[in-house]
Amino acid sequence: MRTLKDWLEHASRTVKIWLEPDNLERLRPQLHYQAGVLGGFALAAAVLLGVADLATRGVIQTRLEEDLKASLEEVVPAELYDNNLLGDVMMLPSADANIGAAETLVYLAKKQGEVNAVCFKFVAPDGYAGPISLVMGIDKNGEILGVRVIAHVETPGLGDKIEVSKSKWVLSFNGKSLDNLTVEQWAVKKDGGVFDQFAGATITPRKVVQAINRGLEFYKAHREELVGTVLLR
């Protein structure tokens, strides 16, 4: 099978012959010459794009993995695991959980082979301006270790306070669980819950609180298969 290098060399020789002055003079008046010129440019562009894709694909994938690893490390303390979070995963059905996907990839944080925590990405699909993507770490007893917003289109100066770089609001979920808050408490204060809303932006925090609660329910439904039977504190 001809390698890419061989193919490029053959194509280069063919183009050189085709572009010889005598050959061009003979072909120029013909209709298929014009089509050939356009086709040649299109072929050259396609080859260049293909080469560029091959050259950058690995770099892009590496960068995506680095970004994901950094996000996971923000919500799971390093002392809880000694394994590779990106390589120790479990895919679980989540269509009924309303967390943004039919299946959710769960990353397992293990130390000496024992699962101490899990983390996963999920979505609040009904933010004020659009979907809000989050990542959450949960210890084996179901308490939140950390939550971070990784993508959103909420209003700057109002709804963007869900970002940890804009306010400490998202840190208020640390230590919370389905066991230490009632169903009614899993809401913003305006709705009778314990979480602050933002001045002029109630919908955004409300939907984030609801999505995090659903994420905890998703973990609870799959806790046994993820970490086995555990004793609650």
mmCIF file of C-alpha atoms in Angstrom:
data_model
loop_
_atom_site.group_PDB
_atom_site.id
_atom_site.type_symbol
_atom_site.label_atom_id
_atom_site.label_comp_id
_atom_site.label_asym_id
_atom_site.label_seq_id
_atom_site.Cartn_x
_atom_site.Cartn_y
_atom_site.Cartn_z
ATOM 1 C CA MET A 1 0.000 0.000 0.000
ATOM 2 C CA ARG A 2 1.336 3.399 -0.990
ATOM 3 C CA THR A 3 2.286 5.560 2.003
ATOM 4 C CA LEU A 4 1.247 9.190 2.329
ATOM 5 C CA LYS A 5 4.818 10.263 1.542
ATOM 6 C CA ASP A 6 4.900 8.161 -1.651
ATOM 7 C CA TRP A 7 1.496 9.509 -2.680
ATOM 8 C CA LEU A 8 2.612 13.112 -2.165
ATOM 9 C CA GLU A 9 5.789 12.543 -4.175
ATOM 10 C CA HIS A 10 3.798 10.993 -7.033
ATOM 11 C CA ALA A 11 1.310 13.865 -6.956
ATOM 12 C CA SER A 12 4.163 16.391 -6.995
ATOM 13 C CA ARG A 13 5.738 14.792 -10.081
ATOM 14 C CA THR A 14 2.381 14.702 -11.876
ATOM 15 C CA VAL A 15 1.728 18.383 -11.135
ATOM 16 C CA LYS A 16 5.210 19.373 -12.360
ATOM 17 C CA ILE A 17 4.611 17.594 -15.692
ATOM 18 C CA TRP A 18 1.158 19.131 -15.990
ATOM 19 C CA LEU A 19 2.533 22.637 -15.359
ATOM 20 C CA GLU A 20 5.258 22.505 -18.010
ATOM 21 C CA PRO A 21 4.861 25.577 -20.326
ATOM 22 C CA ASP A 22 4.323 23.576 -23.530
ATOM 23 C CA ASN A 23 1.708 21.435 -21.852
ATOM 24 C CA LEU A 24 -0.101 24.454 -20.380
ATOM 25 C CA GLU A 25 -0.147 26.222 -23.742
ATOM 26 C CA ARG A 26 -1.773 23.224 -25.340
ATOM 27 C CA LEU A 27 -4.331 22.703 -22.575
ATOM 28 C CA ARG A 28 -5.273 26.321 -21.805
ATOM 29 C CA PRO A 29 -7.979 26.695 -24.519
ATOM 30 C CA GLN A 30 -9.679 23.477 -23.475
ATOM 31 C CA LEU A 31 -12.639 23.494 -21.091
ATOM 32 C CA HIS A 32 -11.384 20.660 -18.968
ATOM 33 C CA TYR A 33 -8.204 22.688 -18.293
ATOM 34 C CA GLN A 34 -10.240 25.212 -16.293
ATOM 35 C CA ALA A 35 -11.954 22.437 -14.389
ATOM 36 C CA GLY A 36 -8.589 20.812 -13.792
ATOM 37 C CA VAL A 37 -7.158 24.000 -12.314
ATOM 38 C CA LEU A 38 -10.055 24.310 -9.893
ATOM 39 C CA GLY A 39 -9.826 20.632 -9.054
ATOM 40 C CA GLY A 40 -6.106 20.963 -8.429
ATOM 41 C CA PHE A 41 -6.586 23.805 -5.996
ATOM 42 C CA ALA A 42 -9.330 21.843 -4.236
ATOM 43 C CA LEU A 43 -7.098 18.769 -4.017
ATOM 44 C CA ALA A 44 -4.197 20.792 -2.652
ATOM 45 C CA ALA A 45 -6.445 22.378 -0.030
ATOM 46 C CA ALA A 46 -7.808 18.972 0.985
ATOM 47 C CA VAL A 47 -4.298 17.536 1.337
ATOM 48 C CA LEU A 48 -3.139 20.492 3.430
ATOM 49 C CA LEU A 49 -6.186 20.228 5.702
ATOM 50 C CA GLY A 50 -5.639 16.501 6.106
ATOM 51 C CA VAL A 51 -1.985 16.937 6.994
ATOM 52 C CA ALA A 52 -2.843 19.730 9.444
ATOM 53 C CA ASP A 53 -5.499 17.563 11.080
ATOM 54 C CA LEU A 54 -3.070 14.675 11.507
ATOM 55 C CA ALA A 55 -0.442 17.024 12.932
ATOM 56 C CA THR A 56 -2.732 18.700 15.489
ATOM 57 C CA ARG A 57 -5.112 15.897 16.483
ATOM 58 C CA GLY A 58 -2.789 14.497 19.132
ATOM 59 C CA VAL A 59 -2.031 17.940 20.552
ATOM 60 C CA ILE A 60 -5.726 18.821 20.826
ATOM 61 C CA GLN A 61 -6.550 15.513 22.515
ATOM 62 C CA THR A 62 -3.716 16.007 24.998
ATOM 63 C CA ARG A 63 -4.934 19.512 25.829
ATOM 64 C CA LEU A 64 -8.522 18.287 26.351
ATOM 65 C CA GLU A 65 -7.298 15.564 28.702
ATOM 66 C CA GLU A 66 -5.201 18.080 30.631
ATOM 67 C CA ASP A 67 -8.193 20.416 31.026
ATOM 68 C CA LEU A 68 -10.427 17.558 32.174
ATOM 69 C CA LYS A 69 -7.815 16.316 34.642
ATOM 70 C CA ALA A 70 -7.499 19.824 36.092
ATOM 71 C CA SER A 71 -11.285 20.071 36.511
ATOM 72 C CA LEU A 72 -11.475 16.714 38.278
ATOM 73 C CA GLU A 73 -8.608 17.634 40.597
ATOM 74 C CA GLU A 74 -10.515 20.749 41.693
ATOM 75 C CA VAL A 75 -13.415 18.671 43.038
ATOM 76 C CA VAL A 76 -11.594 15.648 44.475
ATOM 77 C CA PRO A 77 -8.778 16.226 47.011
ATOM 78 C CA ALA A 78 -5.500 14.585 45.987
ATOM 79 C CA GLU A 79 -5.161 12.743 49.312
ATOM 80 C CA LEU A 80 -8.204 10.619 48.475
ATOM 81 C CA TYR A 81 -6.693 8.776 45.520
ATOM 82 C CA ASP A 82 -3.490 7.332 44.114
ATOM 83 C CA ASN A 83 -4.879 6.083 40.795
ATOM 84 C CA ASN A 84 -5.274 7.694 37.382
ATOM 85 C CA LEU A 85 -8.691 9.366 37.471
ATOM 86 C CA LEU A 86 -8.936 9.556 33.695
ATOM 87 C CA GLY A 87 -8.251 5.854 33.284
ATOM 88 C CA ASP A 88 -10.413 4.424 36.081
ATOM 89 C CA VAL A 89 -13.984 4.982 34.936
ATOM 90 C CA MET A 90 -17.436 3.452 34.803
ATOM 91 C CA MET A 91 -20.178 4.286 32.295
ATOM 92 C CA LEU A 92 -23.648 4.363 33.817
ATOM 93 C CA PRO A 93 -27.133 4.958 32.361
ATOM 94 C CA SER A 94 -28.483 8.385 33.284
ATOM 95 C CA ALA A 95 -31.364 9.071 30.901
ATOM 96 C CA ASP A 96 -33.862 9.121 33.780
ATOM 97 C CA ALA A 97 -31.662 11.300 36.006
ATOM 98 C CA ASN A 98 -32.109 14.484 33.940
ATOM 99 C CA ILE A 99 -28.425 15.402 34.180
ATOM 100 C CA GLY A 100 -27.879 16.057 30.484
ATOM 101 C CA ALA A 101 -26.935 12.699 28.958
ATOM 102 C CA ALA A 102 -28.308 9.228 28.329
ATOM 103 C CA GLU A 103 -25.080 7.818 29.797
ATOM 104 C CA THR A 104 -22.636 9.403 32.221
ATOM 105 C CA LEU A 105 -18.950 8.619 32.573
ATOM 106 C CA VAL A 106 -18.047 8.404 36.259
ATOM 107 C CA TYR A 107 -14.409 8.783 37.336
ATOM 108 C CA LEU A 108 -13.405 6.646 40.324
ATOM 109 C CA ALA A 109 -10.999 8.059 42.910
ATOM 110 C CA LYS A 110 -9.258 5.075 44.533
ATOM 111 C CA LYS A 111 -6.589 4.726 47.166
ATOM 112 C CA GLN A 112 -4.895 1.349 47.523
ATOM 113 C CA GLY A 113 -7.653 -0.096 45.367
ATOM 114 C CA GLU A 114 -10.561 1.208 47.447
ATOM 115 C CA VAL A 115 -13.004 3.741 46.009
ATOM 116 C CA ASN A 116 -13.027 6.806 48.258
ATOM 117 C CA ALA A 117 -14.877 9.182 45.955
ATOM 118 C CA VAL A 118 -16.322 9.634 42.483
ATOM 119 C CA CYS A 119 -16.675 12.567 40.136
ATOM 120 C CA PHE A 120 -18.598 13.192 36.955
ATOM 121 C CA LYS A 121 -19.702 15.911 34.572
ATOM 122 C CA PHE A 122 -23.369 16.812 34.233
ATOM 123 C CA VAL A 123 -25.596 19.576 32.921
ATOM 124 C CA ALA A 124 -28.271 21.907 34.223
ATOM 125 C CA PRO A 125 -30.206 22.070 30.941
ATOM 126 C CA ASP A 126 -32.464 24.947 31.928
ATOM 127 C CA GLY A 127 -30.231 27.832 32.975
ATOM 128 C CA TYR A 128 -31.481 31.368 32.400
ATOM 129 C CA ALA A 129 -29.516 31.782 29.150
ATOM 130 C CA GLY A 130 -28.846 28.149 28.270
ATOM 131 C CA PRO A 131 -27.342 24.893 29.536
ATOM 132 C CA ILE A 132 -24.841 25.049 32.404
ATOM 133 C CA SER A 133 -22.122 22.378 32.444
ATOM 134 C CA LEU A 134 -20.739 21.309 35.805
ATOM 135 C CA VAL A 135 -18.409 18.779 37.380
ATOM 136 C CA MET A 136 -18.924 17.403 40.886
ATOM 137 C CA GLY A 137 -16.902 15.286 43.292
ATOM 138 C CA ILE A 138 -18.728 13.159 45.881
ATOM 139 C CA ASP A 139 -17.196 11.091 48.667
ATOM 140 C CA LYS A 140 -18.261 7.480 49.153
ATOM 141 C CA ASN A 141 -20.785 8.483 51.816
ATOM 142 C CA GLY A 142 -22.584 10.827 49.443
ATOM 143 C CA GLU A 143 -21.227 14.187 50.650
ATOM 144 C CA ILE A 144 -20.143 16.756 48.093
ATOM 145 C CA LEU A 145 -16.391 17.335 47.943
ATOM 146 C CA GLY A 146 -16.594 20.093 45.384
ATOM 147 C CA VAL A 147 -18.557 21.528 42.469
ATOM 148 C CA ARG A 148 -17.279 23.641 39.601
ATOM 149 C CA VAL A 149 -18.992 25.242 36.628
ATOM 150 C CA ILE A 150 -17.034 24.408 33.477
ATOM 151 C CA ALA A 151 -19.186 26.087 30.799
ATOM 152 C CA HIS A 152 -22.152 28.479 30.685
ATOM 153 C CA VAL A 153 -23.647 31.455 28.837
ATOM 154 C CA GLU A 154 -25.247 33.209 31.806
ATOM 155 C CA THR A 155 -25.403 37.005 32.045
ATOM 156 C CA PRO A 156 -22.025 38.615 32.896
ATOM 157 C CA GLY A 157 -22.133 40.414 36.222
ATOM 158 C CA LEU A 158 -25.272 38.558 37.331
ATOM 159 C CA GLY A 159 -25.571 34.857 36.577
ATOM 160 C CA ASP A 160 -21.843 34.344 36.130
ATOM 161 C CA LYS A 161 -21.404 34.392 39.922
ATOM 162 C CA ILE A 162 -21.770 30.610 39.677
ATOM 163 C CA GLU A 163 -18.087 30.626 38.622
ATOM 164 C CA VAL A 164 -15.675 30.161 41.509
ATOM 165 C CA SER A 165 -13.495 32.906 40.013
ATOM 166 C CA LYS A 166 -16.376 35.397 40.349
ATOM 167 C CA SER A 167 -17.738 34.441 43.787
ATOM 168 C CA LYS A 168 -17.463 31.788 46.497
ATOM 169 C CA TRP A 169 -21.108 30.797 46.072
ATOM 170 C CA VAL A 170 -20.384 27.400 44.522
ATOM 171 C CA LEU A 171 -18.247 26.480 47.555
ATOM 172 C CA SER A 172 -21.403 26.495 49.699
ATOM 173 C CA PHE A 173 -22.188 23.006 48.378
ATOM 174 C CA ASN A 174 -19.101 21.473 49.992
ATOM 175 C CA GLY A 175 -20.114 18.956 52.649
ATOM 176 C CA LYS A 176 -23.776 18.958 51.647
ATOM 177 C CA SER A 177 -25.626 15.711 50.945
ATOM 178 C CA LEU A 178 -29.082 14.217 50.604
ATOM 179 C CA ASP A 179 -28.749 13.073 54.215
ATOM 180 C CA ASN A 180 -27.849 16.353 55.922
ATOM 181 C CA LEU A 181 -30.357 18.524 54.040
ATOM 182 C CA THR A 182 -34.050 17.880 53.587
ATOM 183 C CA VAL A 183 -35.747 17.914 50.193
ATOM 184 C CA GLU A 184 -37.137 21.364 50.981
ATOM 185 C CA GLN A 185 -33.692 22.697 51.931
ATOM 186 C CA TRP A 186 -32.291 21.766 48.519
ATOM 187 C CA ALA A 187 -33.402 25.100 47.059
ATOM 188 C CA VAL A 188 -32.432 28.760 47.043
ATOM 189 C CA LYS A 189 -33.580 30.814 50.032
ATOM 190 C CA LYS A 190 -36.282 32.543 47.976
ATOM 191 C CA ASP A 191 -37.853 29.092 47.531
ATOM 192 C CA GLY A 192 -37.464 28.102 51.185
ATOM 193 C CA GLY A 193 -34.058 26.471 50.883
ATOM 194 C CA VAL A 194 -30.605 27.153 52.339
ATOM 195 C CA PHE A 195 -28.670 28.375 49.299
ATOM 196 C CA ASP A 196 -28.258 32.054 48.446
ATOM 197 C CA GLN A 197 -29.642 33.477 45.244
ATOM 198 C CA PHE A 198 -28.044 36.399 43.394
ATOM 199 C CA ALA A 199 -29.415 39.922 43.328
ATOM 200 C CA GLY A 200 -31.183 40.252 39.994
ATOM 201 C CA ALA A 201 -30.504 36.637 39.021
ATOM 202 C CA THR A 202 -32.541 34.000 40.820
ATOM 203 C CA ILE A 203 -33.081 31.547 37.977
ATOM 204 C CA THR A 204 -29.401 30.709 37.448
ATOM 205 C CA PRO A 205 -28.600 29.628 41.040
ATOM 206 C CA ARG A 206 -31.999 27.949 41.355
ATOM 207 C CA LYS A 207 -31.317 25.726 38.346
ATOM 208 C CA VAL A 208 -27.785 24.942 39.502
ATOM 209 C CA VAL A 209 -29.053 23.875 42.938
ATOM 210 C CA GLN A 210 -31.682 21.665 41.319
ATOM 211 C CA ALA A 211 -29.131 20.088 38.975
ATOM 212 C CA ILE A 212 -26.690 19.355 41.814
ATOM 213 C CA ASN A 213 -29.498 17.740 43.777
ATOM 214 C CA ARG A 214 -30.272 15.532 40.763
ATOM 215 C CA GLY A 215 -26.584 14.684 40.508
ATOM 216 C CA LEU A 216 -26.620 13.480 44.110
ATOM 217 C CA GLU A 217 -29.722 11.408 43.388
ATOM 218 C CA PHE A 218 -27.906 9.868 40.415
ATOM 219 C CA TYR A 219 -24.990 8.936 42.663
ATOM 220 C CA LYS A 220 -27.313 7.513 45.315
ATOM 221 C CA ALA A 221 -29.039 5.311 42.722
ATOM 222 C CA HIS A 222 -25.696 3.835 41.638
ATOM 223 C CA ARG A 223 -23.689 4.025 44.866
ATOM 224 C CA GLU A 224 -23.591 0.298 45.497
ATOM 225 C CA GLU A 225 -22.204 -0.551 42.071
ATOM 226 C CA LEU A 226 -19.730 2.347 42.256
ATOM 227 C CA VAL A 227 -18.288 1.900 45.753
ATOM 228 C CA GLY A 228 -20.097 -1.084 47.258
ATOM 229 C CA THR A 229 -22.021 -0.981 50.504
ATOM 230 C CA VAL A 230 -20.763 1.805 52.773
ATOM 231 C CA LEU A 231 -21.641 2.885 56.281
ATOM 232 C CA LEU A 232 -22.951 6.434 56.531
ATOM 233 C CA ARG A 233 -21.343 8.631 59.161
#
